[in-house]
Coordinates of C-alpha atoms in Angstrom, one line a residue:
Chain A
M1 CA -77.0 -32.9 102.0
I2 CA -76.4 -34.0 98.5
H3 CA -74.9 -30.6 97.7
R4 CA -72.5 -30.8 100.7
L5 CA -71.5 -34.4 99.7
L6 CA -70.9 -33.5 96.1
E7 CA -69.0 -30.4 97.1
W8 CA -66.7 -32.5 99.2
V9 CA -66.3 -35.1 96.4
G10 CA -65.4 -32.3 94.0
Q11 CA -62.6 -31.1 96.3
T12 CA -60.9 -34.5 96.6
P13 CA -57.4 -34.3 95.0
L14 CA -58.2 -36.9 92.4
S15 CA -61.3 -35.1 91.2
V16 CA -59.4 -31.8 91.0
S17 CA -56.5 -33.3 89.1
L18 CA -58.8 -35.2 86.7
L19 CA -60.7 -31.9 85.9
E20 CA -57.4 -30.0 85.5
S21 CA -55.5 -32.6 83.6
L22 CA -54.4 -31.8 80.1
Y23 CA -55.2 -35.1 78.4
V24 CA -56.7 -37.6 80.8
W25 CA -60.1 -35.9 81.0
S26 CA -60.3 -35.7 77.2
L27 CA -59.2 -39.4 76.9
V28 CA -61.9 -40.4 79.3
E29 CA -64.6 -38.4 77.4
T30 CA -63.4 -39.8 74.1
T31 CA -63.6 -43.3 75.5
H32 CA -67.1 -42.5 76.7
V33 CA -68.2 -41.4 73.3
L34 CA -66.6 -44.3 71.4
T35 CA -68.1 -46.9 73.8
L36 CA -71.3 -45.1 73.5
A37 CA -71.2 -45.6 69.7
M38 CA -70.5 -49.3 70.3
F39 CA -73.2 -49.9 72.9
V40 CA -76.0 -47.7 71.5
G41 CA -75.0 -48.8 68.0
A42 CA -75.4 -52.5 69.0
A43 CA -78.6 -51.7 70.9
V44 CA -80.0 -49.9 67.9
M45 CA -79.3 -52.8 65.6
M46 CA -81.1 -55.1 68.0
D47 CA -84.0 -52.7 68.3
L48 CA -84.4 -52.6 64.5
R49 CA -84.8 -56.4 64.7
L50 CA -87.3 -56.1 67.6
V51 CA -89.5 -53.5 65.9
G52 CA -89.5 -55.6 62.7
V53 CA -87.6 -53.2 60.5
S54 CA -84.5 -55.1 59.7
F55 CA -82.5 -58.3 60.3
G56 CA -85.7 -60.3 59.7
D57 CA -84.0 -63.6 59.1
V58 CA -81.6 -63.3 62.0
P59 CA -83.0 -64.9 65.2
V60 CA -83.3 -62.5 68.1
S61 CA -81.2 -64.8 70.2
E62 CA -78.2 -63.9 68.0
F63 CA -78.5 -60.3 69.4
T64 CA -79.4 -61.2 73.0
G65 CA -76.9 -64.1 73.2
R66 CA -73.8 -64.0 71.1
M67 CA -73.6 -60.2 70.8
L68 CA -74.3 -59.6 74.5
P69 CA -70.8 -59.9 75.9
W70 CA -69.6 -57.1 73.6
T71 CA -72.6 -54.9 74.4
R72 CA -71.9 -55.5 78.1
L73 CA -68.3 -54.6 77.7
A74 CA -69.1 -51.4 75.9
F75 CA -71.8 -50.6 78.5
G76 CA -69.4 -51.2 81.4
L77 CA -66.7 -48.9 79.9
M78 CA -69.4 -46.3 79.2
V79 CA -70.6 -46.4 82.8
V80 CA -67.1 -46.3 84.3
T81 CA -66.0 -43.4 82.1
G82 CA -69.3 -41.6 82.7
L83 CA -68.8 -41.9 86.5
L84 CA -65.3 -40.6 86.1
L85 CA -66.6 -37.5 84.2
F86 CA -69.2 -36.9 86.9
Y87 CA -66.5 -37.4 89.6
S88 CA -64.4 -34.7 87.9
S89 CA -67.0 -32.0 88.4
P90 CA -69.9 -33.4 90.5
L91 CA -71.7 -30.1 91.4
R92 CA -71.6 -28.8 87.8
Y93 CA -73.4 -32.0 86.6
Y94 CA -75.7 -32.2 89.5
Y95 CA -77.2 -28.8 88.7
N96 CA -77.1 -29.2 84.9
L97 CA -80.6 -29.4 83.4
F98 CA -79.6 -31.7 80.6
F99 CA -77.7 -34.0 82.9
R100 CA -80.9 -34.4 85.0
I101 CA -83.0 -35.1 81.9
K102 CA -80.4 -37.6 80.8
M103 CA -80.5 -39.4 84.2
L104 CA -84.3 -39.5 84.0
L105 CA -84.2 -41.0 80.5
L106 CA -81.6 -43.6 81.7
V107 CA -84.1 -44.7 84.4
I108 CA -86.7 -45.2 81.6
A109 CA -84.2 -47.1 79.4
G110 CA -83.2 -49.2 82.4
L111 CA -86.8 -50.0 83.3
N112 CA -87.4 -51.0 79.7
V113 CA -84.5 -53.4 79.7
F114 CA -85.7 -54.8 83.0
V115 CA -89.2 -55.4 81.7
F116 CA -87.9 -56.8 78.4
H117 CA -85.5 -59.2 80.2
T118 CA -87.9 -60.4 83.0
R119 CA -91.0 -60.8 80.9
I120 CA -90.6 -60.7 77.1
H121 CA -87.2 -62.3 76.7
R122 CA -88.0 -65.1 79.1
R123 CA -90.3 -66.6 76.5
L124 CA -87.9 -66.0 73.7
Q125 CA -87.9 -69.5 72.3
E126 CA -91.6 -69.0 71.4
W127 CA -90.8 -66.1 69.1
D128 CA -87.1 -66.1 68.4
D129 CA -87.6 -66.5 64.6
D130 CA -90.7 -64.3 64.4
D131 CA -90.6 -61.4 62.1
P132 CA -92.1 -59.1 63.2
P133 CA -91.8 -60.1 66.8
P134 CA -94.8 -60.0 69.2
A135 CA -96.2 -56.6 70.1
A136 CA -94.6 -56.4 73.5
A137 CA -91.2 -56.9 72.0
R138 CA -91.9 -54.3 69.3
I139 CA -92.9 -51.8 72.0
A140 CA -89.7 -52.5 74.0
G141 CA -87.8 -51.9 70.8
F142 CA -89.5 -48.6 70.2
V143 CA -89.0 -47.4 73.8
S144 CA -85.3 -48.4 73.6
L145 CA -84.8 -46.6 70.3
G146 CA -86.5 -43.4 71.6
S147 CA -84.9 -43.3 75.0
W148 CA -81.4 -44.0 73.8
A149 CA -81.6 -41.4 71.0
L150 CA -82.8 -38.8 73.6
I151 CA -80.1 -39.9 76.1
V152 CA -77.4 -39.3 73.4
V153 CA -78.8 -35.9 72.5
A154 CA -79.2 -34.8 76.2
G155 CA -75.7 -36.2 77.0
R156 CA -74.2 -34.0 74.2
L157 CA -76.0 -30.9 75.5
V158 CA -74.7 -31.4 79.0
A159 CA -71.6 -29.6 77.7
Y160 CA -73.6 -26.4 77.2
N161 CA -74.2 -24.0 80.1
W162 CA -77.4 -22.2 78.8
F163 CA -79.4 -23.2 81.8
D164 CA -76.7 -23.2 84.5
C165 CA -77.7 -21.8 87.9
G166 CA -75.0 -19.1 87.6
I167 CA -76.6 -17.7 84.5
Q168 CA -79.7 -15.7 85.6
P169 CA -82.5 -14.8 85.1
Q170 CA -83.9 -18.1 83.9
P171 CA -87.6 -19.1 83.7
G172 CA -88.9 -20.5 87.0
W173 CA -89.3 -24.0 85.7
V174 CA -85.7 -24.1 84.6
N175 CA -84.4 -23.1 88.0
W176 CA -86.8 -25.6 89.6
A177 CA -85.8 -28.5 87.3
A178 CA -82.1 -27.8 87.6
G179 CA -82.4 -27.5 91.4
C180 CA -80.9 -24.1 91.6
I181 CA -80.4 -22.5 95.0
L182 CA -81.0 -18.8 94.4
E183 CA -79.7 -16.1 96.7
P184 CA -82.6 -13.7 97.5
Chain G
M1 CA -55.5 -11.5 52.0
D2 CA -52.6 -11.6 49.5
D3 CA -50.1 -13.2 51.9
I4 CA -52.0 -16.3 52.8
P5 CA -51.7 -19.5 50.8
W6 CA -54.6 -20.4 48.4
H7 CA -55.7 -23.3 50.5
E8 CA -56.1 -21.2 53.6
A9 CA -58.0 -18.6 51.6
L10 CA -60.3 -21.5 50.4
F11 CA -61.1 -22.2 54.1
D12 CA -61.8 -18.5 54.6
T13 CA -64.3 -18.8 51.8
F14 CA -65.9 -21.9 53.4
E15 CA -66.3 -20.0 56.7
A16 CA -68.0 -17.1 54.9
T17 CA -70.6 -19.3 53.2
A18 CA -74.3 -18.6 54.1
I19 CA -74.7 -22.0 55.9
G20 CA -71.5 -21.5 57.9
T21 CA -72.6 -18.0 58.9
V22 CA -76.1 -19.1 60.0
V23 CA -74.7 -22.0 62.1
R24 CA -72.0 -19.9 63.6
E25 CA -74.4 -17.1 64.6
S26 CA -77.0 -19.3 66.1
I27 CA -76.8 -20.4 69.7
W28 CA -78.7 -23.7 69.2
A29 CA -77.8 -24.7 65.7
F30 CA -74.3 -26.1 66.4
P31 CA -75.2 -28.2 69.5
I32 CA -78.3 -29.6 67.8
I33 CA -76.4 -30.5 64.6
E34 CA -73.6 -32.0 66.8
A35 CA -76.2 -34.2 68.7
A36 CA -77.5 -35.4 65.3
H37 CA -73.9 -36.1 64.3
L38 CA -73.6 -38.3 67.3
L39 CA -76.8 -40.2 66.5
G40 CA -75.3 -40.9 63.0
L41 CA -72.1 -42.1 64.8
C42 CA -74.2 -44.6 66.8
L43 CA -76.0 -45.9 63.7
M44 CA -72.7 -46.3 61.9
G45 CA -70.9 -47.8 64.9
G46 CA -73.6 -50.5 65.3
A47 CA -73.8 -51.3 61.6
L48 CA -70.0 -51.5 61.3
L49 CA -69.3 -53.5 64.4
I50 CA -71.9 -56.2 63.9
V51 CA -70.2 -57.1 60.6
D52 CA -66.6 -56.4 61.6
L53 CA -66.8 -58.4 64.8
R54 CA -68.4 -61.3 62.8
M55 CA -65.6 -61.1 60.3
I56 CA -63.1 -61.4 63.2
G57 CA -65.1 -64.5 64.3
I58 CA -66.8 -63.0 67.4
G59 CA -70.3 -61.7 68.1
M60 CA -73.1 -63.0 66.0
T61 CA -71.3 -66.1 64.7
G62 CA -74.5 -68.1 64.3
R63 CA -75.2 -66.3 61.0
R64 CA -73.2 -65.9 57.8
I65 CA -71.1 -62.8 57.2
H66 CA -72.9 -62.2 53.9
E67 CA -76.3 -62.1 55.6
L68 CA -75.3 -59.7 58.4
S69 CA -73.6 -57.4 55.9
R70 CA -76.6 -57.3 53.7
Y71 CA -78.9 -56.3 56.6
A72 CA -76.4 -53.8 58.1
R73 CA -75.4 -52.0 54.8
P74 CA -78.5 -49.7 54.5
W75 CA -78.0 -48.6 58.1
L76 CA -74.3 -48.1 57.6
I77 CA -75.0 -45.9 54.6
A78 CA -77.8 -44.0 56.3
G79 CA -75.6 -43.4 59.4
F80 CA -72.8 -42.1 57.1
L81 CA -75.1 -39.8 55.2
L82 CA -76.5 -38.4 58.4
M83 CA -72.9 -37.8 59.5
V84 CA -71.9 -36.0 56.3
L85 CA -75.1 -34.0 56.3
T86 CA -74.4 -32.7 59.8
G87 CA -70.7 -32.7 59.6
V88 CA -70.5 -30.3 56.6
P89 CA -72.5 -27.5 58.2
M90 CA -70.4 -27.8 61.4
F91 CA -67.2 -27.6 59.3
L92 CA -68.4 -24.6 57.4
S93 CA -69.2 -22.8 60.7
E94 CA -65.7 -23.1 61.9
A95 CA -63.6 -23.8 58.8
I96 CA -60.7 -21.6 59.8
K97 CA -60.5 -23.3 63.2
A98 CA -60.5 -26.7 61.4
Y99 CA -57.8 -25.6 59.0
F100 CA -55.4 -25.1 62.0
N101 CA -56.6 -28.2 63.8
R102 CA -54.4 -31.2 63.6
S103 CA -57.2 -33.6 64.6
F104 CA -59.4 -32.3 61.8
W105 CA -56.7 -33.3 59.2
V106 CA -56.1 -36.7 60.8
K107 CA -59.8 -37.4 60.5
M108 CA -60.2 -36.1 57.0
I109 CA -57.1 -37.9 55.7
T110 CA -58.2 -41.2 57.4
L111 CA -61.8 -40.9 56.3
P112 CA -61.3 -41.7 52.5
F113 CA -59.2 -44.7 53.4
A114 CA -61.8 -46.0 55.8
L115 CA -64.6 -45.4 53.2
L116 CA -62.6 -47.1 50.4
F117 CA -61.7 -50.0 52.6
T118 CA -65.1 -50.6 54.0
F119 CA -67.1 -50.3 50.7
G120 CA -64.3 -51.3 48.3
V121 CA -62.7 -54.2 50.2
R122 CA -64.9 -55.4 53.1
E123 CA -68.3 -55.1 51.5
R124 CA -67.1 -56.6 48.2
M125 CA -65.7 -59.5 50.2
A126 CA -69.0 -59.9 52.1
K127 CA -70.9 -60.1 48.7
N128 CA -69.7 -63.8 48.6
E129 CA -72.6 -65.7 50.2
E130 CA -70.3 -68.6 51.2
L131 CA -67.7 -66.4 52.9
Q132 CA -66.5 -68.0 56.1
T133 CA -64.3 -66.7 58.9
S134 CA -60.6 -67.0 57.9
G135 CA -57.3 -65.2 58.5
R136 CA -58.2 -62.9 55.7
T137 CA -61.7 -61.9 57.0
R138 CA -60.2 -61.4 60.5
L139 CA -57.6 -59.0 59.1
V140 CA -60.2 -57.1 57.1
G141 CA -62.5 -56.8 60.1
A142 CA -59.7 -55.6 62.3
I143 CA -58.5 -53.0 59.8
S144 CA -62.0 -51.7 59.3
I145 CA -62.5 -51.2 63.1
A146 CA -59.0 -49.6 63.4
L147 CA -59.6 -47.1 60.5
W148 CA -63.0 -46.0 61.8
F149 CA -61.7 -45.8 65.3
V150 CA -59.1 -43.3 64.2
V151 CA -61.8 -41.3 62.3
A152 CA -64.1 -41.2 65.3
A153 CA -61.5 -40.5 68.0
A154 CA -59.9 -37.8 65.9
G155 CA -63.3 -36.4 65.3
R156 CA -64.0 -36.1 69.0
W157 CA -60.5 -34.6 69.5
I158 CA -61.3 -31.7 67.1
G159 CA -63.3 -30.2 69.9
Y160 CA -60.4 -30.2 72.5
S161 CA -57.9 -28.0 70.8

């Protein structure tokens, strides 16, 4: 089902011309990388504050309040350009092991943001100036640092075809994890 | 070897170094170093932007420029060192490709200006504890972002040609 759908998406004229374009694809990817540096960079600075390593005198609300519009803008551009890259070659990414790892990690990072926002951040006025912040906030900071670092690494490795379904033989777990459909 | 200019011969020498050879002949080395290079980029990007945006008068405007710059500086330096540490082996592994790559030269010519500007002009300005947002700080913040933007974008573009 998903395979058929993505196959169809990959054959739409826009997808084909994006993939075959001389500069547009590269421009989209460059934007993806630069907004990534902006978004992950800002997130890392905030995480350093949350885990109690740096920015001790700066209230957490400076990061979650005044910095937020810029982080959101970068995140939005990163998602849009990421979707465009996926759209240019949906099947290739769908069956790419690193892409799948990256998506899993994104879910973890997203859940972490959700928990931080709905639980820890809600009582921010109680600990805005605390250095180090309460344990729950420190854990959220560590989870964020770890997941985003791994997302960046996995994202970079998506470009390599070591584990692609077309390159066989692969260990069984690789074919399983990448969802390869093998011809008998 | 006699008919190539000395600077091209120099890049041949870079490519023949032990580190360059090891990275070039390994399947995993280049991608892993490249990923670490990106992590350094994120660290630098965050440390730079927090201060540059503040100088422009946006972002964390509740705190002084001096204070943000003092906190961000070690991370900026750490990010930069990580980028150099990973960038040099990548360069050595494909020095000849880099020599003929326009983006590489754009990056390497802009880089010293960006470094000089950020550490020589911006950080010196931010040493002033009383520094407030003004036309001058806005200009400095904008130039810093522009210079590093060129370095980063040209850096990504090296891989496309």
